[in-house]
Amino acid sequence: MNDDLKLLEATAADIFTAYQDRPGLWEELEEAGLTGIGIPEEAGGSGGDAEMAAVMLRTAAYHAAEIPMAETLWIAGPLLAAAGLPVPAGRLTAAESQDGRLALERSDDGWVLDGTLRRVPWARDAARIAVVVDGRVCSVEPSRATVVHGANLAGEPRDDVSFDAVALTVDQVAEVPEGPSIQVRGALARSIQLSGAAQRALEHSLRYAGERRQFGRPIAAFQAVQQYLATLAGEVALLELATRSAVAGLDDPETDLVAVVAAVRANACRAASVVAELSHQVHGAIGTTHEHDLRRSTLRLWSWREEYGNEHQWAAALGLLAAAAEDPWHLITGPTPTRS
């Protein structure tokens, strides 16, 4: 990580630490321009590249921040900007119609959106929902829809949103831009977030194993616990390396992004399961209590591994891509570097 990214991470971490369990976190981040990173300045964002945006996702996940960071600066914001639609201030979210429950039809003076979207992240708090349906992106105010509250295992909002013949003007609808779909971007975002939550779970485990004493010595001195911690550290390192590599390939035209994300996502979901299980093994019963912070990481690990496609769905997708490829190995790893 270069110096600019380290500075960004430290700045964000200071804000997350200062506002943990206190109101005003989003407003402070927004005032500092950190919620618009990765969105072009001409579209109303703060500029910066995908690596900077990924630092924000990872840091927010590490601190278990209850805000739609991924939805705003990684999914909805870039999607609206790429489609040439305004990117409003405030919290954003995005969703894609995949089950035929949503329809977009032409009207005399614009478009009409009708139907339902299931489990839209943070819809209740969003200033705008970027809706992808029938090859178009719609910028819709949630106040024009019926929002039924729901939540994932970690308690984060996952709401059902119903549109009853909502009229949209022509400047609120655009063709879907080229680039990764919401499913692909969302899968990579959740994988990056998994890496942040996994790092925090590892640190909780290392600290607890060093402090908790059994039979007159720290439990970290026992071989079984040492093996748990070593496995945890390995999975966390692999998660971070894989997600960083995927982010670095976002702007590479030679990268088959769907294949790379499929490989990263399948492994990230698997690693999340291992990290959550072993972290609770190290902590014992205390790690399951409401008072202990471990749950804030592990509940997110269990939740995020199921969103935007789980391990089995992305493994199956990767298998189909590999079966159709002339060179399955390089489909995932990329071309072999030329030695000078």
PDB file of N, CA and C in Angstrom, residues 100 102-115 133-134 136 138 165-170 173:
ATOM      1  N   GLY A 100     -38.102 -10.883 -12.500  1.00  0.00           N
ATOM      2  CA  GLY A 100     -39.288 -10.550 -13.281  1.00  0.00           C
ATOM      3  C   GLY A 100     -40.373  -9.834 -12.523  1.00  0.00           C
ATOM      4  N   LEU A 102     -40.273  -6.734 -11.604  1.00  0.00           N
ATOM      5  CA  LEU A 102     -40.193  -5.306 -11.870  1.00  0.00           C
ATOM      6  C   LEU A 102     -40.234  -5.069 -13.370  1.00  0.00           C
ATOM      7  N   ALA A 103     -40.969  -4.016 -13.783  1.00  0.00           N
ATOM      8  CA  ALA A 103     -41.081  -3.702 -15.211  1.00  0.00           C
ATOM      9  C   ALA A 103     -40.939  -2.201 -15.419  1.00  0.00           C
ATOM     10  N   LEU A 104     -40.337  -1.841 -16.549  1.00  0.00           N
ATOM     11  CA  LEU A 104     -40.182  -0.442 -16.949  1.00  0.00           C
ATOM     12  C   LEU A 104     -40.809  -0.283 -18.326  1.00  0.00           C
ATOM     13  N   GLU A 105     -41.782   0.614 -18.440  1.00  0.00           N
ATOM     14  CA  GLU A 105     -42.489   0.803 -19.705  1.00  0.00           C
ATOM     15  C   GLU A 105     -42.483   2.268 -20.099  1.00  0.00           C
ATOM     16  N   ARG A 106     -42.490   2.492 -21.433  1.00  0.00           N
ATOM     17  CA  ARG A 106     -42.546   3.863 -21.937  1.00  0.00           C
ATOM     18  C   ARG A 106     -43.923   4.460 -21.701  1.00  0.00           C
ATOM     19  N   SER A 107     -43.929   5.763 -21.458  1.00  0.00           N
ATOM     20  CA  SER A 107     -45.187   6.498 -21.360  1.00  0.00           C
ATOM     21  C   SER A 107     -45.121   7.673 -22.330  1.00  0.00           C
ATOM     22  N   ASP A 108     -46.170   8.468 -22.398  1.00  0.00           N
ATOM     23  CA  ASP A 108     -46.201   9.584 -23.340  1.00  0.00           C
ATOM     24  C   ASP A 108     -45.105  10.606 -23.064  1.00  0.00           C
ATOM     25  N   ASP A 109     -44.780  10.810 -21.771  1.00  0.00           N
ATOM     26  CA  ASP A 109     -43.796  11.833 -21.437  1.00  0.00           C
ATOM     27  C   ASP A 109     -42.617  11.296 -20.634  1.00  0.00           C
ATOM     28  N   GLY A 110     -42.385   9.992 -20.686  1.00  0.00           N
ATOM     29  CA  GLY A 110     -41.243   9.433 -19.960  1.00  0.00           C
ATOM     30  C   GLY A 110     -41.345   7.938 -19.798  1.00  0.00           C
ATOM     31  N   TRP A 111     -41.263   7.489 -18.542  1.00  0.00           N
ATOM     32  CA  TRP A 111     -41.256   6.062 -18.243  1.00  0.00           C
ATOM     33  C   TRP A 111     -42.120   5.795 -17.022  1.00  0.00           C
ATOM     34  N   VAL A 112     -42.544   4.532 -16.882  1.00  0.00           N
ATOM     35  CA  VAL A 112     -43.319   4.110 -15.718  1.00  0.00           C
ATOM     36  C   VAL A 112     -42.661   2.862 -15.132  1.00  0.00           C
ATOM     37  N   LEU A 113     -42.358   2.930 -13.829  1.00  0.00           N
ATOM     38  CA  LEU A 113     -41.717   1.817 -13.116  1.00  0.00           C
ATOM     39  C   LEU A 113     -42.745   1.156 -12.219  1.00  0.00           C
ATOM     40  N   ASP A 114     -42.878  -0.159 -12.348  1.00  0.00           N
ATOM     41  CA  ASP A 114     -43.906  -0.867 -11.603  1.00  0.00           C
ATOM     42  C   ASP A 114     -43.383  -2.232 -11.165  1.00  0.00           C
ATOM     43  N   GLY A 115     -43.576  -2.552  -9.884  1.00  0.00           N
ATOM     44  CA  GLY A 115     -43.162  -3.859  -9.391  1.00  0.00           C
ATOM     45  C   GLY A 115     -42.393  -3.754  -8.089  1.00  0.00           C
ATOM     46  N   VAL A 133     -33.182  -2.178 -14.689  1.00  0.00           N
ATOM     47  CA  VAL A 133     -34.269  -3.020 -15.172  1.00  0.00           C
ATOM     48  C   VAL A 133     -34.375  -2.874 -16.681  1.00  0.00           C
ATOM     49  N   ASP A 134     -34.508  -3.981 -17.367  1.00  0.00           N
ATOM     50  CA  ASP A 134     -34.713  -3.994 -18.820  1.00  0.00           C
ATOM     51  C   ASP A 134     -33.666  -3.186 -19.575  1.00  0.00           C
ATOM     52  N   ARG A 136     -31.858  -0.662 -18.593  1.00  0.00           N
ATOM     53  CA  ARG A 136     -31.787   0.760 -18.280  1.00  0.00           C
ATOM     54  C   ARG A 136     -31.555   0.986 -16.794  1.00  0.00           C
ATOM     55  N   CYS A 138     -32.490   3.520 -13.668  1.00  0.00           N
ATOM     56  CA  CYS A 138     -33.455   4.522 -13.231  1.00  0.00           C
ATOM     57  C   CYS A 138     -32.979   5.119 -11.911  1.00  0.00           C
ATOM     58  N   ALA A 165     -46.606   2.003 -10.232  1.00  0.00           N
ATOM     59  CA  ALA A 165     -46.719   2.863 -11.419  1.00  0.00           C
ATOM     60  C   ALA A 165     -46.073   4.219 -11.189  1.00  0.00           C
ATOM     61  N   VAL A 166     -44.819   4.205 -10.784  1.00  0.00           N
ATOM     62  CA  VAL A 166     -44.077   5.437 -10.518  1.00  0.00           C
ATOM     63  C   VAL A 166     -43.636   6.061 -11.839  1.00  0.00           C
ATOM     64  N   ALA A 167     -44.046   7.292 -12.072  1.00  0.00           N
ATOM     65  CA  ALA A 167     -43.698   7.989 -13.310  1.00  0.00           C
ATOM     66  C   ALA A 167     -42.303   8.592 -13.198  1.00  0.00           C
ATOM     67  N   LEU A 168     -41.492   8.362 -14.219  1.00  0.00           N
ATOM     68  CA  LEU A 168     -40.135   8.900 -14.276  1.00  0.00           C
ATOM     69  C   LEU A 168     -39.987   9.738 -15.532  1.00  0.00           C
ATOM     70  N   THR A 169     -39.268  10.855 -15.405  1.00  0.00           N
ATOM     71  CA  THR A 169     -39.007  11.693 -16.573  1.00  0.00           C
ATOM     72  C   THR A 169     -37.843  11.115 -17.367  1.00  0.00           C
ATOM     73  N   VAL A 170     -37.654  11.609 -18.572  1.00  0.00           N
ATOM     74  CA  VAL A 170     -36.616  11.057 -19.442  1.00  0.00           C
ATOM     75  C   VAL A 170     -35.220  11.291 -18.880  1.00  0.00           C
ATOM     76  N   VAL A 173     -33.812   8.397 -16.445  1.00  0.00           N
ATOM     77  CA  VAL A 173     -33.592   7.060 -16.991  1.00  0.00           C
ATOM     78  C   VAL A 173     -32.515   7.121 -18.058  1.00  0.00           C
TER      79      VAL A 173
END
